[in-house]
Amino acid sequence: MSKSKIIDCDVHPYPKHIDEIRSYLKNPWKDRYKGSSRGLFDNPVHGNRQDAIPPNGGGPATDPDFLREQLINAYDEAHAILLPRAFCNLLPDPDFATAVAAAYNDWLADTWLGKYNGDGVFKGSITIAHQDPLAAAKEIERWAGHPHFVQVMTDSGARAPFGQRQYNPIYEACNKHNLPLAIHPGTDGMGINVQASPGYPTHYIEWHTSISLAFQSHLISFLTEGVFEKFPQFRVVLVEGGVSWLPALLWRLNAEYKALRSEVPWVTKRPSEYVRDHVRITSQPLERPDDDKQLLQILEMMDAEHILMFASDYPHWDFDSPKFAFPKLPEQLRQRIYYENAKQFYRL
């Protein structure tokens, strides 16, 4: 694949040390900050690729030169969309959470989007703490004019489905500045957040397999609460939440909409039409059936040509190589998934 034909929509950079983040915090938060971690339901084996550790030391994805060598140059990627993992959405104190989100944004702007980014390959995400939607909207306003921030991001872990009106200040700011909102898993059932399943899973494998449950709930909420009618320019990208569940969910929601549209009169068209216009989904983790023909059928059913965007999830343990993530695809579909959809969505 040639350069300019791959945009990687899920790459996770990390600070070399928590002091990098702490340096952007003021007290009392500076003394209180002890680093960010998911904590509950951590991978019991290896959370990251073991070969992603830089040769000069440090954690995976902390060395921009090594990341370039192992990812950008190895696969000729035109852009990497960076999603830092602040895990601020699990904190019960909204002021502390907002301060941590702001520190991560300052750090990302100065490093990966600044001195590490002379060629503009790296594009970033504005981290927000959705515990305080008004403060989150102010944080979006603070960075909206930056040339390399291309989206807003939050964890899927929450106390309520994202279509509900308390979150509207976030969507109003995204709508105003034409910035998509990326939703990424990581804090479901942790801190103040509700677990998406009926209760708490016993094992990481159970939690990780069930990641898509929160995404389905949030998407249904967006669609039935009329968020895309209230904010016509607002767009959402579902990152690392699975892929194959989408067709069946939309079939069911379209069918229920026929009978129940009087309950949601603000929804003026079929839910699947809003998805085509406002929602994108990333490919990792991509469910791979034993028969590649079945995967191609799923891609057709979900309208992958228009809504699916490639993601590697570097440097995590379930990284998808651009060379092996998909079976052989028709050329037009390959171009759309690997490059064109993201180029249009992020206006790159």
Tab-separated table of C-alpha atoms in Angstrom:
chain	number	residue	atom	x	y	z
A	1	MET	CA	0.000	0.000	0.000
A	2	SER	CA	1.327	3.406	-0.900
A	3	LYS	CA	1.636	6.355	1.455
A	4	SER	CA	-1.428	8.599	1.444
A	5	LYS	CA	-3.623	5.505	1.244
A	6	ILE	CA	-3.744	4.599	4.941
A	7	ILE	CA	-5.168	6.696	7.751
A	8	ASP	CA	-4.963	4.878	11.082
A	9	CYS	CA	-7.877	5.997	13.255
A	10	ASP	CA	-6.832	4.566	16.622
A	11	VAL	CA	-3.269	5.019	17.879
A	12	HIS	CA	-2.512	5.471	21.583
A	13	PRO	CA	0.443	7.657	22.635
A	14	TYR	CA	1.566	7.642	26.263
A	15	PRO	CA	3.651	10.049	28.354
A	16	LYS	CA	7.169	8.876	29.144
A	17	HIS	CA	6.434	9.430	32.846
A	18	ILE	CA	3.464	10.697	34.827
A	19	ASP	CA	5.502	13.797	35.662
A	20	GLU	CA	4.933	14.885	32.053
A	21	ILE	CA	1.222	15.166	32.832
A	22	ARG	CA	1.739	16.404	36.383
A	23	SER	CA	3.776	19.343	35.079
A	24	TYR	CA	0.629	20.714	33.433
A	25	LEU	CA	-1.470	20.468	36.603
A	26	LYS	CA	-1.871	23.089	39.314
A	27	ASN	CA	-2.447	22.294	42.949
A	28	PRO	CA	-4.366	20.721	44.529
A	29	TRP	CA	-4.549	18.465	41.469
A	30	LYS	CA	-0.794	18.296	40.897
A	31	ASP	CA	-0.125	16.688	44.269
A	32	ARG	CA	-3.203	14.494	44.012
A	33	TYR	CA	-2.462	13.080	40.562
A	34	LYS	CA	-0.934	9.603	40.731
A	35	GLY	CA	-1.257	8.595	37.098
A	36	SER	CA	-4.114	7.269	35.016
A	37	SER	CA	-5.135	3.643	34.831
A	38	ARG	CA	-8.205	1.624	34.049
A	39	GLY	CA	-7.515	-0.448	37.162
A	40	LEU	CA	-10.425	-2.870	37.154
A	41	PHE	CA	-10.466	-5.432	34.307
A	42	ASP	CA	-6.891	-4.936	33.198
A	43	ASN	CA	-5.514	-7.499	30.745
A	44	PRO	CA	-4.081	-10.310	32.936
A	45	VAL	CA	-1.390	-11.251	30.401
A	46	HIS	CA	-0.045	-8.325	28.387
A	47	GLY	CA	-1.918	-5.113	27.694
A	48	ASN	CA	0.469	-4.101	24.915
A	49	ARG	CA	2.544	-5.668	22.180
A	50	GLN	CA	5.755	-6.884	23.733
A	51	ASP	CA	7.772	-5.728	20.735
A	52	ALA	CA	6.427	-2.176	21.163
A	53	ILE	CA	8.840	-1.382	23.986
A	54	PRO	CA	11.347	1.181	22.645
A	55	PRO	CA	14.971	-0.014	22.445
A	56	ASN	CA	16.102	2.904	24.613
A	57	GLY	CA	13.628	2.028	27.344
A	58	GLY	CA	10.300	3.415	28.408
A	59	GLY	CA	6.804	2.111	27.899
A	60	PRO	CA	5.111	1.235	24.591
A	61	ALA	CA	4.141	4.252	22.460
A	62	THR	CA	6.171	6.689	24.560
A	63	ASP	CA	8.926	7.160	21.963
A	64	PRO	CA	7.707	8.975	18.828
A	65	ASP	CA	10.703	7.922	16.743
A	66	PHE	CA	10.175	4.250	17.531
A	67	LEU	CA	6.443	4.540	16.921
A	68	ARG	CA	7.181	6.088	13.547
A	69	GLU	CA	9.558	3.248	12.730
A	70	GLN	CA	7.225	0.485	13.873
A	71	LEU	CA	3.929	1.888	12.617
A	72	ILE	CA	4.034	4.970	10.391
A	73	ASN	CA	7.024	3.978	8.257
A	74	ALA	CA	6.426	0.220	8.378
A	75	TYR	CA	2.981	0.600	6.813
A	76	ASP	CA	3.383	3.924	4.993
A	77	GLU	CA	0.629	5.578	6.974
A	78	ALA	CA	-0.369	9.060	5.904
A	79	HIS	CA	-1.867	9.991	9.276
A	80	ALA	CA	-2.277	8.506	12.731
A	81	ILE	CA	-5.248	9.728	14.757
A	82	LEU	CA	-4.002	9.857	18.354
A	83	LEU	CA	-6.260	8.961	21.281
A	84	PRO	CA	-4.462	9.386	24.633
A	85	ARG	CA	-5.744	7.361	27.572
A	86	ALA	CA	-6.354	9.779	30.428
A	87	PHE	CA	-9.090	7.660	32.076
A	88	CYS	CA	-10.433	10.859	33.625
A	89	ASN	CA	-14.032	9.809	33.019
A	90	LEU	CA	-14.035	7.474	36.004
A	91	LEU	CA	-13.136	10.149	38.570
A	92	PRO	CA	-15.924	11.162	40.982
A	93	ASP	CA	-14.645	14.745	41.349
A	94	PRO	CA	-15.598	16.586	38.127
A	95	ASP	CA	-13.112	19.392	38.793
A	96	PHE	CA	-10.239	16.943	39.145
A	97	ALA	CA	-11.399	15.072	36.033
A	98	THR	CA	-11.581	18.309	34.037
A	99	ALA	CA	-8.087	19.300	35.186
A	100	VAL	CA	-6.628	15.929	34.139
A	101	ALA	CA	-8.300	16.172	30.726
A	102	ALA	CA	-6.865	19.670	30.230
A	103	ALA	CA	-3.377	18.512	31.260
A	104	TYR	CA	-3.482	15.691	28.728
A	105	ASN	CA	-4.513	18.138	26.015
A	106	ASP	CA	-1.668	20.517	26.886
A	107	TRP	CA	0.796	17.624	26.890
A	108	LEU	CA	-0.425	16.238	23.561
A	109	ALA	CA	-0.354	19.674	21.908
A	110	ASP	CA	3.208	20.372	23.053
A	111	THR	CA	4.658	16.948	22.222
A	112	TRP	CA	2.978	14.604	19.736
A	113	LEU	CA	1.160	17.415	17.919
A	114	GLY	CA	4.010	19.902	18.385
A	115	LYS	CA	7.712	19.117	18.550
A	116	TYR	CA	7.226	15.498	17.399
A	117	ASN	CA	5.046	16.461	14.448
A	118	GLY	CA	7.065	18.418	11.917
A	119	ASP	CA	5.427	16.627	8.996
A	120	GLY	CA	1.874	16.787	10.364
A	121	VAL	CA	1.415	13.004	10.340
A	122	PHE	CA	-0.037	13.004	13.850
A	123	LYS	CA	-3.577	14.263	14.394
A	124	GLY	CA	-5.014	14.486	17.876
A	125	SER	CA	-8.121	14.158	20.013
A	126	ILE	CA	-9.333	16.700	22.581
A	127	THR	CA	-9.848	14.755	25.806
A	128	ILE	CA	-12.900	15.805	27.826
A	129	ALA	CA	-14.414	14.801	31.160
A	130	HIS	CA	-18.116	14.304	30.466
A	131	GLN	CA	-18.892	14.480	34.209
A	132	ASP	CA	-19.124	18.261	33.739
A	133	PRO	CA	-20.518	18.953	30.262
A	134	LEU	CA	-20.189	22.741	30.591
A	135	ALA	CA	-16.512	22.464	31.505
A	136	ALA	CA	-16.047	19.941	28.699
A	137	ALA	CA	-17.538	22.426	26.242
A	138	LYS	CA	-15.073	25.080	27.437
A	139	GLU	CA	-12.197	22.657	26.879
A	140	ILE	CA	-13.416	22.051	23.324
A	141	GLU	CA	-13.558	25.821	22.765
A	142	ARG	CA	-9.985	26.127	24.065
A	143	TRP	CA	-8.574	23.805	21.393
A	144	ALA	CA	-11.039	24.115	18.524
A	145	GLY	CA	-8.750	26.254	16.367
A	146	HIS	CA	-5.676	24.032	16.708
A	147	PRO	CA	-4.542	22.728	13.290
A	148	HIS	CA	-3.876	19.164	14.477
A	149	PHE	CA	-6.772	18.451	16.834
A	150	VAL	CA	-9.356	16.771	14.586
A	151	GLN	CA	-11.870	15.381	17.078
A	152	VAL	CA	-13.095	15.350	20.666
A	153	MET	CA	-12.845	12.114	22.669
A	154	THR	CA	-14.431	10.526	25.714
A	155	ASP	CA	-14.687	7.073	27.231
A	156	SER	CA	-17.787	4.927	26.756
A	157	GLY	CA	-18.019	4.539	30.537
A	158	ALA	CA	-20.791	6.842	31.776
A	159	ARG	CA	-23.635	7.206	34.247
A	160	ALA	CA	-26.271	7.671	31.530
A	161	PRO	CA	-26.635	7.019	27.790
A	162	PHE	CA	-25.008	9.748	25.753
A	163	GLY	CA	-28.125	10.890	23.914
A	164	GLN	CA	-29.606	12.376	27.074
A	165	ARG	CA	-29.868	16.150	27.219
A	166	GLN	CA	-27.439	16.783	30.075
A	167	TYR	CA	-24.637	16.162	27.594
A	168	ASN	CA	-25.919	18.733	25.092
A	169	PRO	CA	-23.272	21.416	25.854
A	170	ILE	CA	-20.634	18.979	24.563
A	171	TYR	CA	-22.531	18.345	21.343
A	172	GLU	CA	-23.292	22.022	20.861
A	173	ALA	CA	-19.549	22.795	21.008
A	174	CYS	CA	-18.718	19.916	18.649
A	175	ASN	CA	-21.465	21.050	16.280
A	176	LYS	CA	-20.243	24.666	16.372
A	177	HIS	CA	-16.668	23.728	15.510
A	178	ASN	CA	-17.462	20.762	13.255
A	179	LEU	CA	-15.448	18.393	15.446
A	180	PRO	CA	-16.556	14.752	15.656
A	181	LEU	CA	-16.916	13.078	19.040
A	182	ALA	CA	-14.913	9.852	19.356
A	183	ILE	CA	-16.150	7.343	21.925
A	184	HIS	CA	-13.566	4.837	23.165
A	185	PRO	CA	-13.974	1.986	25.700
A	186	GLY	CA	-12.097	1.810	28.927
A	187	THR	CA	-14.030	2.976	31.988
A	188	ASP	CA	-17.303	1.045	31.853
A	189	GLY	CA	-18.218	-0.055	35.366
A	190	MET	CA	-15.248	1.786	36.872
A	191	GLY	CA	-15.209	4.748	39.228
A	192	ILE	CA	-18.543	6.549	38.957
A	193	ASN	CA	-19.594	4.735	35.782
A	194	VAL	CA	-22.272	2.099	35.307
A	195	GLN	CA	-21.280	-1.279	33.870
A	196	ALA	CA	-22.911	-1.775	30.479
A	197	SER	CA	-23.785	-5.416	31.165
A	198	PRO	CA	-26.439	-6.467	33.773
A	199	GLY	CA	-23.696	-6.795	36.386
A	200	TYR	CA	-19.955	-6.934	36.794
A	201	PRO	CA	-18.105	-9.546	34.729
A	202	THR	CA	-15.878	-12.054	36.489
A	203	HIS	CA	-12.955	-11.988	34.056
A	204	TYR	CA	-11.232	-9.646	31.634
A	205	ILE	CA	-12.164	-11.904	28.711
A	206	GLU	CA	-15.832	-11.437	29.588
A	207	TRP	CA	-15.495	-7.674	30.031
A	208	HIS	CA	-13.502	-7.256	26.823
A	209	THR	CA	-15.875	-9.367	24.725
A	210	SER	CA	-18.808	-7.304	26.008
A	211	ILE	CA	-17.296	-3.921	25.131
A	212	SER	CA	-19.782	-3.383	22.320
A	213	LEU	CA	-22.747	-3.317	24.740
A	214	ALA	CA	-22.020	0.248	25.841
A	215	PHE	CA	-21.538	1.369	22.237
A	216	GLN	CA	-24.880	-0.074	21.222
A	217	SER	CA	-26.597	1.644	24.125
A	218	HIS	CA	-25.024	5.023	23.378
A	219	LEU	CA	-25.782	4.787	19.652
A	220	ILE	CA	-29.441	3.905	20.249
A	221	SER	CA	-29.640	6.837	22.656
A	222	PHE	CA	-28.152	9.279	20.135
A	223	LEU	CA	-30.602	8.093	17.498
A	224	THR	CA	-33.790	8.036	19.568
A	225	GLU	CA	-33.151	11.198	21.582
A	226	GLY	CA	-32.841	13.183	18.351
A	227	VAL	CA	-29.303	14.470	18.938
A	228	PHE	CA	-28.536	14.637	15.225
A	229	GLU	CA	-31.690	16.694	14.639
A	230	LYS	CA	-30.779	19.148	17.412
A	231	PHE	CA	-27.200	19.452	16.154
A	232	PRO	CA	-27.178	18.866	12.375
A	233	GLN	CA	-23.375	19.106	12.007
A	234	PHE	CA	-22.658	16.801	14.938
A	235	ARG	CA	-20.846	13.572	14.091
A	236	VAL	CA	-19.778	10.534	16.107
A	237	VAL	CA	-17.057	7.940	15.608
A	238	LEU	CA	-17.267	4.674	17.549
A	239	VAL	CA	-13.690	3.580	18.232
A	240	GLU	CA	-12.662	0.077	19.292
A	241	GLY	CA	-16.199	-1.072	20.029
A	242	GLY	CA	-16.510	-3.875	17.506
A	243	VAL	CA	-18.092	-3.923	14.075
A	244	SER	CA	-20.362	-6.863	13.271
A	245	TRP	CA	-23.142	-5.927	15.710
A	246	LEU	CA	-24.135	-2.847	13.726
A	247	PRO	CA	-26.320	-4.362	10.941
A	248	ALA	CA	-28.549	-6.367	13.286
A	249	LEU	CA	-28.961	-3.433	15.667
A	250	LEU	CA	-30.051	-1.114	12.861
A	251	TRP	CA	-32.426	-3.703	11.407
A	252	ARG	CA	-34.141	-3.987	14.758
A	253	LEU	CA	-34.186	-0.251	15.417
A	254	ASN	CA	-35.533	0.502	11.937
A	255	ALA	CA	-38.327	-2.035	12.487
A	256	GLU	CA	-39.241	-0.645	15.897
A	257	TYR	CA	-39.206	2.886	14.540
A	258	LYS	CA	-41.981	1.976	12.103
A	259	ALA	CA	-44.326	1.096	14.956
A	260	LEU	CA	-43.102	3.493	17.632
A	261	ARG	CA	-42.238	6.696	15.786
A	262	SER	CA	-45.038	8.552	17.602
A	263	GLU	CA	-42.992	8.197	20.806
A	264	VAL	CA	-40.036	10.009	19.233
A	265	PRO	CA	-41.594	12.508	16.779
A	266	TRP	CA	-38.309	14.413	16.538
A	267	VAL	CA	-36.770	11.436	14.717
A	268	THR	CA	-37.720	12.323	11.150
A	269	LYS	CA	-36.084	9.482	9.228
A	270	ARG	CA	-35.029	5.903	9.701
A	271	PRO	CA	-32.242	5.440	12.258
A	272	SER	CA	-29.992	3.813	9.661
A	273	GLU	CA	-30.120	7.001	7.596
A	274	TYR	CA	-28.757	9.047	10.499
A	275	VAL	CA	-25.918	6.560	10.844
A	276	ARG	CA	-24.959	6.978	7.201
A	277	ASP	CA	-24.914	10.773	7.594
A	278	HIS	CA	-23.456	11.201	11.097
A	279	VAL	CA	-21.708	8.068	12.387
A	280	ARG	CA	-18.478	6.266	11.552
A	281	ILE	CA	-17.059	3.125	13.127
A	282	THR	CA	-13.461	1.923	13.292
A	283	SER	CA	-12.333	-1.525	12.281
A	284	GLN	CA	-10.454	-2.725	15.346
A	285	PRO	CA	-11.421	-5.074	16.929
A	286	LEU	CA	-12.696	-6.643	13.739
A	287	GLU	CA	-14.636	-9.851	14.286
A	288	ARG	CA	-13.227	-12.416	11.843
A	289	PRO	CA	-15.376	-15.465	11.069
A	290	ASP	CA	-13.603	-18.604	9.884
A	291	ASP	CA	-14.987	-18.023	6.403
A	292	ASP	CA	-13.797	-14.716	4.889
A	293	LYS	CA	-16.839	-14.679	2.617
A	294	GLN	CA	-18.996	-14.167	5.689
A	295	LEU	CA	-16.937	-11.154	6.757
A	296	LEU	CA	-17.360	-9.617	3.319
A	297	GLN	CA	-21.113	-10.136	3.656
A	298	ILE	CA	-21.079	-8.349	7.018
A	299	LEU	CA	-19.138	-5.451	5.512
A	300	GLU	CA	-21.731	-5.155	2.775
A	301	MET	CA	-24.634	-5.328	5.243
A	302	MET	CA	-23.181	-2.572	7.411
A	303	ASP	CA	-22.418	-0.270	4.460
A	304	ALA	CA	-18.689	-0.434	5.241
A	305	GLU	CA	-17.907	1.367	2.021
A	306	HIS	CA	-19.236	4.546	3.599
A	307	ILE	CA	-18.981	4.182	7.385
A	308	LEU	CA	-16.018	1.909	8.264
A	309	MET	CA	-12.539	3.367	8.904
A	310	PHE	CA	-9.322	1.424	9.447
A	311	ALA	CA	-7.763	1.344	12.918
A	312	SER	CA	-4.769	-0.601	14.212
A	313	ASP	CA	-5.122	0.078	17.979
A	314	TYR	CA	-1.350	0.383	18.276
A	315	PRO	CA	0.360	-0.523	20.634
A	316	HIS	CA	-2.226	-2.752	22.291
A	317	TRP	CA	-2.074	-6.540	22.463
A	318	ASP	CA	-4.844	-7.006	19.871
A	319	PHE	CA	-3.185	-4.685	17.330
A	320	ASP	CA	-4.450	-5.155	13.749
A	321	SER	CA	-1.774	-4.919	11.098
A	322	PRO	CA	-2.887	-2.975	8.016
A	323	LYS	CA	-1.578	-5.897	5.958
A	324	PHE	CA	-3.617	-8.601	7.658
A	325	ALA	CA	-6.657	-6.945	9.236
A	326	PHE	CA	-8.912	-7.799	6.291
A	327	PRO	CA	-9.106	-10.530	3.682
A	328	LYS	CA	-8.574	-9.428	0.094
A	329	LEU	CA	-11.036	-6.615	-0.543
A	330	PRO	CA	-12.373	-5.145	-3.759
A	331	GLU	CA	-10.125	-2.205	-4.569
A	332	GLN	CA	-12.783	0.484	-4.184
A	333	LEU	CA	-13.847	-0.898	-0.799
A	334	ARG	CA	-10.229	-1.140	0.353
A	335	GLN	CA	-9.558	2.484	-0.587
A	336	ARG	CA	-12.680	3.646	1.226
A	337	ILE	CA	-11.934	1.760	4.457
A	338	TYR	CA	-8.208	2.443	4.620
A	339	TYR	CA	-8.207	6.048	3.494
A	340	GLU	CA	-11.130	7.828	1.862
A	341	ASN	CA	-13.702	7.542	4.641
A	342	ALA	CA	-11.330	8.961	7.255
A	343	LYS	CA	-10.017	11.626	4.888
A	344	GLN	CA	-13.555	12.877	4.317
A	345	PHE	CA	-14.709	12.455	7.908
A	346	TYR	CA	-11.757	14.327	9.403
A	347	ARG	CA	-11.394	16.703	6.460
A	348	LEU	CA	-7.702	15.862	6.050
